[in-house]
mmCIF file of C-alpha atoms in Angstrom:
data_model
loop_
_atom_site.group_PDB
_atom_site.id
_atom_site.type_symbol
_atom_site.label_atom_id
_atom_site.label_comp_id
_atom_site.label_asym_id
_atom_site.label_seq_id
_atom_site.Cartn_x
_atom_site.Cartn_y
_atom_site.Cartn_z
ATOM 1 C CA MET A 1 115.764 143.745 115.271
ATOM 2 C CA LYS A 2 114.197 142.830 111.953
ATOM 3 C CA ASP A 3 117.162 140.576 111.119
ATOM 4 C CA ASN A 4 116.753 138.801 114.471
ATOM 5 C CA LYS A 5 113.155 137.859 113.673
ATOM 6 C CA LYS A 6 114.191 136.634 110.234
ATOM 7 C CA PHE A 7 116.928 134.505 111.803
ATOM 8 C CA GLU A 8 114.526 133.064 114.383
ATOM 9 C CA LYS A 9 112.015 132.209 111.654
ATOM 10 C CA ASN A 10 114.668 130.486 109.526
ATOM 11 C CA SER A 11 116.107 128.772 112.563
ATOM 12 C CA SER A 12 112.745 127.400 113.664
ATOM 13 C CA ALA A 13 112.057 126.140 110.127
ATOM 14 C CA ALA A 14 115.462 124.461 110.067
ATOM 15 C CA ASN A 15 114.823 122.912 113.467
ATOM 16 C CA SER A 16 111.476 121.640 112.296
ATOM 17 C CA SER A 17 113.039 120.008 109.220
ATOM 18 C CA ALA A 18 115.884 118.606 111.277
ATOM 19 C CA ASP A 19 113.441 117.203 113.818
ATOM 20 C CA SER A 20 111.436 115.535 111.066
ATOM 21 C CA VAL A 21 114.545 113.987 109.541
ATOM 22 C CA ASP A 22 115.733 112.817 112.940
ATOM 23 C CA LYS A 23 112.376 111.205 113.733
ATOM 24 C CA TYR A 24 112.361 109.488 110.343
ATOM 25 C CA LEU A 25 115.901 108.160 110.782
ATOM 26 C CA GLN A 26 115.011 106.796 114.199
ATOM 27 C CA THR A 27 112.092 104.842 112.753
ATOM 28 C CA LEU A 28 114.120 103.275 109.917
ATOM 29 C CA GLY A 29 115.136 100.285 111.983
ATOM 30 C CA ASN A 30 111.781 99.902 113.708
ATOM 31 C CA GLU A 31 109.161 98.406 111.371
ATOM 32 C CA ASP A 32 106.226 98.991 113.753
ATOM 33 C CA ALA A 33 107.137 102.643 114.341
ATOM 34 C CA ARG A 34 107.571 103.181 110.615
ATOM 35 C CA GLU A 35 104.140 101.679 109.887
ATOM 36 C CA ILE A 36 102.479 103.786 112.590
ATOM 37 C CA ARG A 37 104.196 106.911 111.236
ATOM 38 C CA TYR A 38 103.083 106.084 107.696
ATOM 39 C CA TYR A 39 99.443 105.535 108.604
ATOM 40 C CA SER A 40 99.339 108.535 110.920
ATOM 41 C CA GLN A 41 99.948 110.722 107.862
ATOM 42 C CA GLU A 42 96.810 109.478 106.120
ATOM 43 C CA GLN A 43 93.859 111.793 106.138
ATOM 44 C CA PRO A 44 90.363 110.334 105.971
ATOM 45 C CA PHE A 45 87.956 111.982 103.545
ATOM 46 C CA SER A 46 84.263 112.402 104.161
ATOM 47 C CA ALA A 47 81.752 111.360 101.492
ATOM 48 C CA ASP A 48 81.151 115.038 100.662
ATOM 49 C CA GLU A 49 84.875 115.689 100.198
ATOM 50 C CA MET A 50 85.266 112.634 97.980
ATOM 51 C CA THR A 51 82.305 113.705 95.854
ATOM 52 C CA ARG A 52 83.878 117.125 95.434
ATOM 53 C CA LEU A 53 87.358 115.752 94.656
ATOM 54 C CA VAL A 54 86.566 112.849 92.346
ATOM 55 C CA ASN A 55 86.078 113.564 88.663
ATOM 56 C CA GLU A 56 83.239 111.145 87.902
ATOM 57 C CA GLU A 57 83.728 111.323 84.142
ATOM 58 C CA ARG A 58 87.425 110.440 84.430
ATOM 59 C CA LEU A 59 86.717 107.703 86.977
ATOM 60 C CA SER A 60 84.105 106.145 84.683
ATOM 61 C CA ALA A 61 86.558 106.224 81.767
ATOM 62 C CA LEU A 62 89.248 104.575 83.881
ATOM 63 C CA LEU A 63 86.838 101.867 85.030
ATOM 64 C CA ALA A 64 85.753 101.189 81.453
ATOM 65 C CA ASP A 65 89.394 100.965 80.375
ATOM 66 C CA SER A 66 90.185 98.586 83.207
ATOM 67 C CA ASP A 67 87.176 96.399 82.353
ATOM 68 C CA ALA A 68 88.297 96.222 78.716
ATOM 69 C CA PHE A 69 91.841 95.400 79.817
ATOM 70 C CA LEU A 70 90.669 92.593 82.116
ATOM 71 C CA GLN A 71 88.428 91.136 79.405
ATOM 72 C CA GLY A 72 91.323 91.162 76.949
ATOM 73 C CA LEU A 73 93.599 89.582 79.520
ATOM 74 C CA SER A 74 91.028 86.872 80.226
ATOM 75 C CA ARG A 75 90.787 86.075 76.489
ATOM 76 C CA GLU A 76 94.573 85.877 76.214
ATOM 77 C CA LEU A 77 94.783 83.555 79.214
ATOM 78 C CA LYS A 78 92.020 81.356 77.800
ATOM 79 C CA ASP A 79 93.829 81.186 74.444
ATOM 80 C CA PHE A 80 97.071 80.399 76.236
ATOM 81 C CA ASP A 81 95.417 77.558 78.184
ATOM 82 C CA GLU A 82 93.898 76.156 74.991
ATOM 83 C CA ASP A 83 97.249 76.357 73.175
ATOM 84 C CA LEU A 84 99.005 74.718 76.116
ATOM 85 C CA ASN A 85 96.444 71.908 76.268
ATOM 86 C CA ASN A 86 96.710 71.360 72.491
ATOM 87 C CA ASP A 87 100.520 71.186 72.745
ATOM 88 C CA LEU A 88 100.280 68.688 75.600
ATOM 89 C CA ASP A 89 97.846 66.498 73.655
ATOM 90 C CA LYS A 90 100.292 66.152 70.720
#
């Protein structure tokens, strides 16, 4: 009897996985169904959950790094434009 329950449990897990794979394969050719399936898996977070999940110190460091990166990129682009204009003037 115990083995029967174990088999049923494994069988239902296998069916669940097989069903998921089958559903996914059916949506491969259907762009709209695939998009709906993708977005249906998203889970919205409340403001309280986000506050609890987000590491403010790490987020601030990442934002500072991204600001420094963008400033450096802007300088490089400005230098590139100036070099390009100087080459065109010659």
